């Protein structure tokens, strides 16, 4: 397939590499002028998009996505697919999709989970919003870049799935970390805590697959001095998006709000920026009640 790829950062570059390795013809563009193995460097977003059957965007936020979309939609041929894999607010995803569809394009919002490791290994999970026809065209690209693509319904629903998932993740990571810190103070050994909780009703992905306590459970960023992994500031971004969405549709999300506030404090006032989001555990360790 002829593919345009816009946004060749930590995630986009390895995703584009995997597409090129699978023998797709990829033209890439990034404002910082990165070169990616196997990917032809386009001089602009418009150049990357012109003549492409699928244009993939992997950008920092909804405002940038809106700007890039406004530039490339007129350059794309009717029937082509605009496939946004960035994590952005639901409204930007829906507005961009509406513009694309009005121009005769297919539009998909397909945020990912799996992080930089998943992007490099081609094992991302895609959560996809948009029409069935676009989904079917993009399916073979999802197979190259990831291991699973779930069609979640109309435009914006991929973003909705992503922020709901990450709201659960942020809340359970905090709950797991504060419980470990309490267990410490009660004299409960961390290995015993893990052995019990990971096989009891308190289990979760945060405990079982990504244990925030070093030396306990499977290998995780905790075993690497809390180097990300999934950085606390990216969790904060996603929690802010979930709170923005909750406000927009009048949903009551008190735990999501609390998690968002706590990650904001951690990232902006307590040195959490650049650390893995599981570094909430050493944060709690250092604190007392109230
Ligand atoms: P990044 O900052 O490394 O990459 C974004 C790239 O977009 C940068 O290279 C930047 O120069 C480029 N860019 C910005 N404006 C542009 C424009 N107008 N035209 C072309 N390129 C432009 O970020 P990332 O880690 O690759 O994340 C990309 C998206 O994926 C974000 O929405 C993020 O929330 C999401 N995401 C990231 C991870 C992760 O672990 N890093 C995991 C899941 C989802």
Short mmCIF file of N, CA and C in Angstrom, two decimals, residues 84-258:
data_model
loop_
_atom_site.label_atom_id
_atom_site.label_comp_id
_atom_site.label_asym_id
_atom_site.label_seq_id
_atom_site.Cartn_x
_atom_site.Cartn_y
_atom_site.Cartn_z
N UNK A 84 -5.83 8.15 12.33
CA UNK A 84 -5.11 8.83 13.40
C UNK A 84 -4.87 7.87 14.56
N UNK A 85 -3.59 7.65 14.88
CA UNK A 85 -3.24 6.73 15.97
C UNK A 85 -2.82 7.48 17.24
N UNK A 86 -2.84 8.82 17.21
CA UNK A 86 -2.47 9.62 18.38
C UNK A 86 -3.51 9.43 19.48
N UNK A 87 -3.14 9.79 20.71
CA UNK A 87 -4.14 9.88 21.77
C UNK A 87 -4.56 11.35 21.86
N UNK A 88 -5.81 11.63 21.54
CA UNK A 88 -6.31 13.01 21.56
C UNK A 88 -7.69 13.02 22.22
N UNK A 89 -8.22 14.23 22.47
CA UNK A 89 -9.55 14.33 23.06
C UNK A 89 -10.60 13.83 22.07
N UNK A 90 -11.68 13.30 22.64
CA UNK A 90 -12.72 12.67 21.83
C UNK A 90 -13.30 13.67 20.83
N UNK A 91 -13.49 14.93 21.26
CA UNK A 91 -14.11 15.91 20.37
C UNK A 91 -13.25 16.22 19.15
N UNK A 92 -11.93 16.34 19.36
CA UNK A 92 -11.04 16.58 18.20
C UNK A 92 -11.13 15.40 17.24
N UNK A 93 -11.14 14.19 17.79
CA UNK A 93 -11.23 13.00 16.93
C UNK A 93 -12.52 13.05 16.11
N UNK A 94 -13.63 13.40 16.75
CA UNK A 94 -14.91 13.40 16.04
C UNK A 94 -14.97 14.53 15.01
N UNK A 95 -14.42 15.70 15.35
CA UNK A 95 -14.46 16.84 14.42
C UNK A 95 -13.60 16.56 13.18
N UNK A 96 -12.40 16.02 13.42
CA UNK A 96 -11.50 15.72 12.30
C UNK A 96 -12.12 14.65 11.40
N UNK A 97 -12.74 13.65 12.02
CA UNK A 97 -13.37 12.58 11.24
C UNK A 97 -14.50 13.16 10.39
N UNK A 98 -15.29 14.08 10.95
CA UNK A 98 -16.41 14.66 10.21
C UNK A 98 -15.89 15.42 8.99
N UNK A 99 -14.79 16.16 9.16
CA UNK A 99 -14.22 16.89 8.02
C UNK A 99 -13.72 15.93 6.95
N UNK A 100 -13.07 14.86 7.40
CA UNK A 100 -12.53 13.89 6.44
C UNK A 100 -13.67 13.22 5.67
N UNK A 101 -14.71 12.82 6.38
CA UNK A 101 -15.82 12.13 5.73
C UNK A 101 -16.51 13.08 4.74
N UNK A 102 -16.62 14.36 5.12
CA UNK A 102 -17.24 15.33 4.22
C UNK A 102 -16.43 15.49 2.93
N UNK A 103 -15.12 15.20 3.01
CA UNK A 103 -14.26 15.30 1.83
C UNK A 103 -14.18 13.97 1.07
N UNK A 104 -15.03 13.01 1.45
CA UNK A 104 -15.07 11.74 0.72
C UNK A 104 -14.05 10.71 1.18
N UNK A 105 -13.45 10.95 2.36
CA UNK A 105 -12.44 10.03 2.88
C UNK A 105 -13.06 9.09 3.91
N UNK A 106 -12.35 8.02 4.22
CA UNK A 106 -12.67 7.21 5.39
C UNK A 106 -11.85 7.79 6.55
N UNK A 107 -12.43 7.82 7.75
CA UNK A 107 -11.69 8.34 8.89
C UNK A 107 -11.74 7.35 10.03
N UNK A 108 -10.57 7.10 10.62
CA UNK A 108 -10.51 6.21 11.78
C UNK A 108 -9.71 6.88 12.88
N UNK A 109 -10.22 6.82 14.13
CA UNK A 109 -9.37 7.16 15.27
C UNK A 109 -8.96 5.83 15.87
N UNK A 110 -7.65 5.64 16.01
CA UNK A 110 -7.15 4.32 16.44
C UNK A 110 -5.99 4.48 17.41
N UNK A 111 -6.27 5.03 18.60
CA UNK A 111 -5.19 5.15 19.59
C UNK A 111 -4.71 3.76 19.99
N UNK A 112 -3.51 3.73 20.57
CA UNK A 112 -2.87 2.44 20.83
C UNK A 112 -2.56 2.27 22.30
N UNK A 113 -2.42 1.02 22.70
CA UNK A 113 -1.74 0.76 23.96
C UNK A 113 -0.61 -0.22 23.66
N UNK A 114 0.41 -0.18 24.50
CA UNK A 114 1.58 -1.04 24.27
C UNK A 114 2.88 -0.26 24.31
N UNK A 115 2.79 1.07 24.21
CA UNK A 115 3.97 1.91 24.40
C UNK A 115 5.04 1.73 23.33
N UNK A 116 6.21 2.29 23.61
CA UNK A 116 7.30 2.31 22.64
C UNK A 116 7.78 0.87 22.36
N UNK A 117 7.80 0.04 23.38
CA UNK A 117 8.19 -1.37 23.20
C UNK A 117 7.24 -2.08 22.25
N UNK A 118 5.96 -1.85 22.43
CA UNK A 118 4.95 -2.48 21.57
C UNK A 118 5.03 -1.95 20.14
N UNK A 119 5.36 -0.64 20.01
CA UNK A 119 5.49 -0.06 18.67
C UNK A 119 6.66 -0.69 17.94
N UNK A 120 7.78 -0.88 18.64
CA UNK A 120 8.98 -1.46 18.02
C UNK A 120 8.76 -2.93 17.67
N UNK A 121 8.09 -3.64 18.57
CA UNK A 121 7.89 -5.08 18.37
C UNK A 121 6.72 -5.39 17.44
N UNK A 122 5.92 -4.36 17.12
CA UNK A 122 4.74 -4.60 16.28
C UNK A 122 3.66 -5.35 17.04
N UNK A 123 3.54 -5.05 18.33
CA UNK A 123 2.55 -5.77 19.16
C UNK A 123 1.55 -4.82 19.81
N UNK A 124 1.31 -3.67 19.18
CA UNK A 124 0.37 -2.71 19.77
C UNK A 124 -1.06 -3.26 19.74
N UNK A 125 -1.90 -2.71 20.62
CA UNK A 125 -3.34 -2.94 20.52
C UNK A 125 -3.97 -1.64 20.01
N UNK A 126 -4.80 -1.74 18.98
CA UNK A 126 -5.48 -0.57 18.42
C UNK A 126 -6.93 -0.58 18.87
N UNK A 127 -7.40 0.58 19.35
CA UNK A 127 -8.81 0.74 19.70
C UNK A 127 -9.41 1.67 18.67
N UNK A 128 -10.33 1.17 17.86
CA UNK A 128 -10.64 1.87 16.62
C UNK A 128 -12.08 2.38 16.58
N UNK A 129 -12.21 3.67 16.26
CA UNK A 129 -13.52 4.26 16.00
C UNK A 129 -13.61 4.66 14.54
N UNK A 130 -14.81 4.51 13.94
CA UNK A 130 -14.99 4.91 12.55
C UNK A 130 -15.76 3.85 11.79
N UNK A 131 -15.92 4.06 10.49
CA UNK A 131 -16.76 3.17 9.69
C UNK A 131 -16.11 1.82 9.41
N UNK A 132 -16.98 0.87 9.12
CA UNK A 132 -16.56 -0.52 8.84
C UNK A 132 -15.64 -0.59 7.61
N UNK A 133 -15.98 0.19 6.55
CA UNK A 133 -15.20 0.10 5.31
C UNK A 133 -13.76 0.55 5.55
N UNK A 134 -13.60 1.66 6.25
CA UNK A 134 -12.25 2.15 6.56
C UNK A 134 -11.50 1.15 7.41
N UNK A 135 -12.21 0.58 8.39
CA UNK A 135 -11.59 -0.42 9.27
C UNK A 135 -11.07 -1.60 8.46
N UNK A 136 -11.86 -2.04 7.49
CA UNK A 136 -11.44 -3.19 6.69
C UNK A 136 -10.22 -2.88 5.82
N UNK A 137 -10.14 -1.63 5.33
CA UNK A 137 -8.96 -1.25 4.53
C UNK A 137 -7.72 -1.21 5.43
N UNK A 138 -7.88 -0.67 6.65
CA UNK A 138 -6.71 -0.48 7.53
C UNK A 138 -6.30 -1.77 8.24
N UNK A 139 -7.17 -2.76 8.21
CA UNK A 139 -6.93 -3.98 9.00
C UNK A 139 -5.55 -4.58 8.77
N UNK A 140 -5.10 -4.61 7.48
CA UNK A 140 -3.81 -5.26 7.24
C UNK A 140 -2.64 -4.44 7.79
N UNK A 141 -2.86 -3.13 7.95
CA UNK A 141 -1.81 -2.31 8.57
C UNK A 141 -1.80 -2.53 10.08
N UNK A 142 -2.98 -2.69 10.67
CA UNK A 142 -3.03 -3.01 12.11
C UNK A 142 -2.30 -4.32 12.37
N UNK A 143 -2.45 -5.27 11.45
CA UNK A 143 -1.79 -6.57 11.63
C UNK A 143 -0.27 -6.43 11.61
N UNK A 144 0.24 -5.47 10.84
CA UNK A 144 1.69 -5.26 10.78
C UNK A 144 2.18 -4.53 12.04
N UNK A 145 1.45 -3.52 12.46
CA UNK A 145 1.92 -2.67 13.57
C UNK A 145 1.51 -3.20 14.94
N UNK A 146 0.57 -4.13 14.95
CA UNK A 146 0.06 -4.57 16.24
C UNK A 146 -0.35 -6.01 16.27
N UNK A 147 -0.87 -6.41 17.43
CA UNK A 147 -1.33 -7.81 17.55
C UNK A 147 -2.85 -7.88 17.66
N UNK A 148 -3.48 -6.72 17.89
CA UNK A 148 -4.94 -6.76 18.05
C UNK A 148 -5.53 -5.40 17.67
N UNK A 149 -6.66 -5.44 16.96
CA UNK A 149 -7.39 -4.20 16.67
C UNK A 149 -8.85 -4.46 17.00
N UNK A 150 -9.40 -3.63 17.90
CA UNK A 150 -10.80 -3.80 18.29
C UNK A 150 -11.60 -2.66 17.69
N UNK A 151 -12.61 -3.00 16.89
CA UNK A 151 -13.47 -1.96 16.34
C UNK A 151 -14.52 -1.59 17.39
N UNK A 152 -14.44 -0.35 17.87
CA UNK A 152 -15.24 0.06 19.03
C UNK A 152 -16.51 0.81 18.66
N UNK A 153 -16.75 1.01 17.36
CA UNK A 153 -17.95 1.75 16.96
C UNK A 153 -17.59 2.98 16.17
N UNK A 154 -18.49 3.98 16.13
CA UNK A 154 -18.26 5.15 15.27
C UNK A 154 -17.11 6.04 15.74
N UNK A 155 -16.81 7.06 14.95
CA UNK A 155 -15.68 7.95 15.22
C UNK A 155 -15.68 8.49 16.65
N UNK A 156 -14.50 8.48 17.25
CA UNK A 156 -14.33 8.96 18.62
C UNK A 156 -14.35 7.82 19.62
N UNK A 157 -14.93 6.69 19.23
CA UNK A 157 -15.05 5.59 20.20
C UNK A 157 -13.73 4.91 20.51
N UNK A 158 -12.77 5.00 19.58
CA UNK A 158 -11.43 4.48 19.88
C UNK A 158 -10.82 5.30 21.02
N UNK A 159 -10.93 6.62 20.89
CA UNK A 159 -10.40 7.50 21.95
C UNK A 159 -11.15 7.27 23.26
N UNK A 160 -12.46 7.07 23.16
CA UNK A 160 -13.26 6.84 24.38
C UNK A 160 -12.76 5.58 25.09
N UNK A 161 -12.51 4.52 24.31
CA UNK A 161 -12.03 3.26 24.91
C UNK A 161 -10.66 3.46 25.57
N UNK A 162 -9.81 4.20 24.88
CA UNK A 162 -8.45 4.43 25.38
C UNK A 162 -8.47 5.17 26.73
N UNK A 163 -9.24 6.25 26.81
CA UNK A 163 -9.20 7.03 28.05
C UNK A 163 -9.94 6.34 29.19
N UNK A 164 -10.94 5.53 28.86
CA UNK A 164 -11.60 4.76 29.93
C UNK A 164 -10.64 3.70 30.46
N UNK A 165 -9.94 3.02 29.55
CA UNK A 165 -8.95 2.01 29.98
C UNK A 165 -7.88 2.66 30.85
N UNK A 166 -7.35 3.79 30.39
CA UNK A 166 -6.25 4.38 31.14
C UNK A 166 -6.70 5.05 32.44
N UNK A 167 -7.98 5.42 32.50
CA UNK A 167 -8.50 5.91 33.78
C UNK A 167 -8.50 4.76 34.79
N UNK A 168 -8.91 3.58 34.36
CA UNK A 168 -8.86 2.41 35.26
C UNK A 168 -7.42 2.12 35.66
N UNK A 169 -6.51 2.20 34.68
CA UNK A 169 -5.10 1.91 34.95
C UNK A 169 -4.51 2.89 35.97
N UNK A 170 -4.78 4.18 35.80
CA UNK A 170 -4.25 5.19 36.74
C UNK A 170 -4.78 4.96 38.14
N UNK A 171 -6.07 4.69 38.23
CA UNK A 171 -6.70 4.48 39.54
C UNK A 171 -6.15 3.21 40.20
N UNK A 172 -6.04 2.12 39.43
CA UNK A 172 -5.57 0.87 40.06
C UNK A 172 -4.09 0.94 40.41
N UNK A 173 -3.31 1.68 39.62
CA UNK A 173 -1.90 1.81 39.99
C UNK A 173 -1.78 2.57 41.31
N UNK A 174 -2.53 3.64 41.46
CA UNK A 174 -2.47 4.39 42.73
C UNK A 174 -2.94 3.49 43.88
N UNK A 175 -4.04 2.78 43.69
CA UNK A 175 -4.56 1.91 44.75
C UNK A 175 -3.54 0.85 45.13
N UNK A 176 -2.86 0.28 44.13
CA UNK A 176 -1.86 -0.76 44.38
C UNK A 176 -0.68 -0.18 45.17
N UNK A 177 -0.25 1.02 44.76
CA UNK A 177 0.91 1.64 45.42
C UNK A 177 0.57 2.04 46.85
N UNK A 178 -0.60 2.61 47.07
CA UNK A 178 -0.90 3.03 48.45
C UNK A 178 -1.10 1.81 49.34
N UNK A 179 -1.61 0.72 48.78
CA UNK A 179 -1.77 -0.51 49.57
C UNK A 179 -0.40 -1.09 49.94
N UNK A 180 0.56 -1.06 49.00
CA UNK A 180 1.91 -1.53 49.32
C UNK A 180 2.52 -0.68 50.45
N UNK A 181 2.33 0.64 50.35
CA UNK A 181 2.92 1.52 51.36
C UNK A 181 2.28 1.27 52.73
N UNK A 182 0.98 1.00 52.74
CA UNK A 182 0.30 0.66 54.00
C UNK A 182 0.83 -0.68 54.52
N UNK A 183 0.96 -1.66 53.62
CA UNK A 183 1.46 -2.99 54.01
C UNK A 183 2.85 -2.88 54.64
N UNK A 184 3.70 -2.05 54.03
CA UNK A 184 5.04 -1.82 54.59
C UNK A 184 4.94 -1.40 56.05
N UNK A 185 4.07 -0.42 56.30
CA UNK A 185 4.00 0.15 57.65
C UNK A 185 3.34 -0.81 58.64
N UNK A 186 2.59 -1.78 58.10
CA UNK A 186 1.99 -2.80 58.97
C UNK A 186 2.93 -4.00 59.17
N UNK A 187 4.11 -3.91 58.55
CA UNK A 187 5.10 -4.97 58.73
C UNK A 187 4.87 -6.18 57.83
N UNK A 188 4.08 -6.00 56.76
CA UNK A 188 3.81 -7.11 55.84
C UNK A 188 4.86 -7.11 54.74
N UNK A 189 5.50 -8.23 54.57
CA UNK A 189 6.53 -8.40 53.56
C UNK A 189 5.95 -8.19 52.15
N UNK A 190 6.71 -7.51 51.28
CA UNK A 190 6.17 -7.18 49.94
C UNK A 190 5.93 -8.43 49.10
N UNK A 191 6.81 -9.40 49.25
CA UNK A 191 6.61 -10.63 48.47
C UNK A 191 5.32 -11.33 48.92
N UNK A 192 5.09 -11.35 50.23
CA UNK A 192 3.85 -11.98 50.74
C UNK A 192 2.63 -11.20 50.26
N UNK A 193 2.76 -9.88 50.29
CA UNK A 193 1.67 -9.02 49.80
C UNK A 193 1.36 -9.35 48.33
N UNK A 194 2.42 -9.46 47.52
CA UNK A 194 2.23 -9.79 46.10
C UNK A 194 1.60 -11.17 45.95
N UNK A 195 2.14 -12.15 46.69
CA UNK A 195 1.64 -13.53 46.56
C UNK A 195 0.16 -13.62 46.90
N UNK A 196 -0.26 -12.85 47.89
CA UNK A 196 -1.67 -12.88 48.27
C UNK A 196 -2.52 -12.11 47.25
N UNK A 197 -2.17 -10.84 47.03
CA UNK A 197 -3.05 -9.99 46.21
C UNK A 197 -3.11 -10.47 44.76
N UNK A 198 -1.98 -10.92 44.23
CA UNK A 198 -1.97 -11.31 42.81
C UNK A 198 -2.83 -12.54 42.55
N UNK A 199 -3.19 -13.26 43.62
CA UNK A 199 -4.07 -14.42 43.46
C UNK A 199 -5.38 -14.24 44.23
N UNK A 200 -5.66 -13.00 44.65
CA UNK A 200 -6.89 -12.72 45.39
C UNK A 200 -7.68 -11.62 44.67
N UNK A 201 -8.74 -11.17 45.30
CA UNK A 201 -9.67 -10.27 44.61
C UNK A 201 -9.11 -8.86 44.39
N UNK A 202 -7.95 -8.55 44.97
CA UNK A 202 -7.34 -7.23 44.72
C UNK A 202 -6.44 -7.23 43.49
N UNK A 203 -6.39 -8.35 42.77
CA UNK A 203 -5.45 -8.42 41.65
C UNK A 203 -5.85 -7.47 40.52
N UNK A 204 -4.85 -7.08 39.76
CA UNK A 204 -5.08 -6.21 38.59
C UNK A 204 -3.84 -6.30 37.73
N UNK A 205 -3.91 -5.67 36.56
CA UNK A 205 -2.72 -5.62 35.69
C UNK A 205 -1.60 -4.90 36.42
N UNK A 206 -1.93 -3.83 37.16
CA UNK A 206 -0.90 -3.05 37.86
C UNK A 206 -0.14 -3.92 38.85
N UNK A 207 -0.85 -4.80 39.55
CA UNK A 207 -0.19 -5.68 40.51
C UNK A 207 0.48 -6.86 39.80
N UNK A 208 -0.27 -7.54 38.96
CA UNK A 208 0.18 -8.83 38.45
C UNK A 208 1.22 -8.73 37.33
N UNK A 209 1.05 -7.75 36.43
CA UNK A 209 1.91 -7.69 35.25
C UNK A 209 2.94 -6.57 35.33
N UNK A 210 2.73 -5.62 36.23
CA UNK A 210 3.55 -4.39 36.19
C UNK A 210 3.82 -3.95 37.64
N UNK A 211 4.13 -4.94 38.48
CA UNK A 211 4.19 -4.69 39.93
C UNK A 211 5.09 -3.49 40.26
N UNK A 212 4.56 -2.52 41.00
CA UNK A 212 5.34 -1.30 41.30
C UNK A 212 6.42 -1.49 42.37
N UNK A 213 6.48 -2.68 42.99
CA UNK A 213 7.51 -2.93 44.01
C UNK A 213 8.71 -3.62 43.37
N UNK A 214 9.92 -3.04 43.53
CA UNK A 214 11.10 -3.66 42.92
C UNK A 214 11.34 -5.06 43.47
N UNK A 215 11.80 -5.96 42.60
CA UNK A 215 12.18 -7.30 43.05
C UNK A 215 11.01 -8.23 43.32
N UNK A 216 9.82 -7.75 43.04
CA UNK A 216 8.62 -8.55 43.31
C UNK A 216 7.82 -8.69 42.02
N UNK A 217 7.34 -9.90 41.74
CA UNK A 217 6.53 -10.10 40.53
C UNK A 217 7.39 -10.09 39.29
N UNK A 218 6.76 -10.04 38.10
CA UNK A 218 7.52 -10.05 36.86
C UNK A 218 8.37 -8.78 36.72
N UNK A 219 9.37 -8.82 35.86
CA UNK A 219 10.22 -7.64 35.66
C UNK A 219 9.38 -6.46 35.20
N UNK A 220 9.64 -5.29 35.77
CA UNK A 220 8.85 -4.10 35.44
C UNK A 220 9.75 -2.88 35.63
N UNK A 221 9.30 -1.68 35.25
CA UNK A 221 10.15 -0.49 35.44
C UNK A 221 10.62 -0.30 36.89
N UNK A 222 9.88 -0.83 37.87
CA UNK A 222 10.33 -0.73 39.26
C UNK A 222 11.70 -1.38 39.43
N UNK A 223 11.99 -2.39 38.60
CA UNK A 223 13.28 -3.08 38.69
C UNK A 223 14.38 -2.33 37.95
N UNK A 224 14.02 -1.25 37.32
CA UNK A 224 14.97 -0.46 36.55
C UNK A 224 14.94 1.00 37.04
N UNK A 225 14.87 1.14 38.36
CA UNK A 225 14.87 2.47 38.99
C UNK A 225 13.73 3.37 38.48
N UNK A 226 12.64 2.75 38.11
CA UNK A 226 11.43 3.46 37.66
C UNK A 226 11.65 4.31 36.39
N UNK A 227 12.61 3.86 35.57
CA UNK A 227 12.72 4.52 34.24
C UNK A 227 11.53 4.03 33.41
N UNK A 228 10.88 4.93 32.63
CA UNK A 228 9.71 4.48 31.87
C UNK A 228 10.15 3.57 30.70
N UNK A 229 9.41 2.53 30.32
CA UNK A 229 8.02 2.29 30.65
C UNK A 229 6.99 3.33 30.16
N UNK A 230 6.07 3.52 30.98
CA UNK A 230 4.97 4.45 30.71
C UNK A 230 5.17 5.63 31.67
N UNK A 231 5.59 6.76 31.11
CA UNK A 231 5.98 7.89 31.95
C UNK A 231 4.76 8.50 32.65
N UNK A 232 5.00 8.98 33.87
CA UNK A 232 3.92 9.58 34.68
C UNK A 232 3.24 10.73 33.94
N UNK A 233 4.01 11.51 33.16
CA UNK A 233 3.38 12.66 32.47
C UNK A 233 2.46 12.20 31.34
N UNK A 234 2.73 10.99 30.77
CA UNK A 234 1.80 10.47 29.75
C UNK A 234 0.52 9.97 30.41
N UNK A 235 0.66 9.37 31.59
CA UNK A 235 -0.55 8.98 32.34
C UNK A 235 -1.36 10.23 32.67
N UNK A 236 -0.66 11.30 33.08
CA UNK A 236 -1.37 12.55 33.40
C UNK A 236 -2.13 13.08 32.19
N UNK A 237 -1.48 13.02 31.03
CA UNK A 237 -2.15 13.47 29.80
C UNK A 237 -3.46 12.70 29.61
N UNK A 238 -3.40 11.38 29.74
CA UNK A 238 -4.59 10.55 29.49
C UNK A 238 -5.66 10.79 30.55
N UNK A 239 -5.24 10.99 31.80
CA UNK A 239 -6.23 11.25 32.86
C UNK A 239 -6.90 12.61 32.64
N UNK A 240 -6.14 13.56 32.14
CA UNK A 240 -6.75 14.87 31.83
C UNK A 240 -7.77 14.73 30.70
N UNK A 241 -7.42 13.92 29.70
CA UNK A 241 -8.38 13.69 28.60
C UNK A 241 -9.64 13.01 29.13
N UNK A 242 -9.48 12.08 30.06
CA UNK A 242 -10.68 11.40 30.56
C UNK A 242 -11.54 12.36 31.39
N UNK A 243 -10.90 13.26 32.13
CA UNK A 243 -11.69 14.24 32.89
C UNK A 243 -12.39 15.25 31.98
N UNK A 244 -11.68 15.62 30.90
CA UNK A 244 -12.27 16.54 29.92
C UNK A 244 -13.52 15.89 29.30
N UNK A 245 -13.40 14.61 28.97
CA UNK A 245 -14.53 13.89 28.37
C UNK A 245 -15.65 13.74 29.39
N UNK A 246 -15.30 13.46 30.64
CA UNK A 246 -16.32 13.28 31.68
C UNK A 246 -17.13 14.57 31.86
N UNK A 247 -16.42 15.70 31.86
CA UNK A 247 -17.12 16.99 31.98
C UNK A 247 -18.04 17.22 30.80
N UNK A 248 -17.53 16.90 29.60
CA UNK A 248 -18.30 17.18 28.38
C UNK A 248 -19.61 16.41 28.34
N UNK A 249 -19.62 15.19 28.91
CA UNK A 249 -20.85 14.38 28.85
C UNK A 249 -21.54 14.26 30.21
N UNK A 250 -21.06 15.06 31.18
CA UNK A 250 -21.65 15.06 32.53
C UNK A 250 -21.63 13.67 33.17
N UNK A 251 -20.45 13.05 33.15
CA UNK A 251 -20.28 11.75 33.83
C UNK A 251 -19.58 11.98 35.17
N UNK A 252 -20.00 11.26 36.18
CA UNK A 252 -19.43 11.40 37.52
C UNK A 252 -18.26 10.43 37.66
N UNK A 253 -17.02 10.93 37.74
CA UNK A 253 -15.82 10.08 37.78
C UNK A 253 -14.91 10.51 38.94
N UNK A 254 -15.37 10.34 40.18
CA UNK A 254 -14.58 10.85 41.32
C UNK A 254 -13.21 10.19 41.46
N UNK A 255 -13.11 8.90 41.15
CA UNK A 255 -11.80 8.24 41.29
C UNK A 255 -10.87 8.70 40.17
N UNK A 256 -11.41 8.89 38.99
CA UNK A 256 -10.62 9.42 37.88
C UNK A 256 -10.12 10.82 38.20
N UNK A 257 -10.98 11.62 38.80
CA UNK A 257 -10.60 12.99 39.20
C UNK A 257 -9.47 12.95 40.23
N UNK A 258 -9.61 12.08 41.22
CA UNK A 258 -8.59 11.97 42.27
C UNK A 258 -7.26 11.51 41.67
#
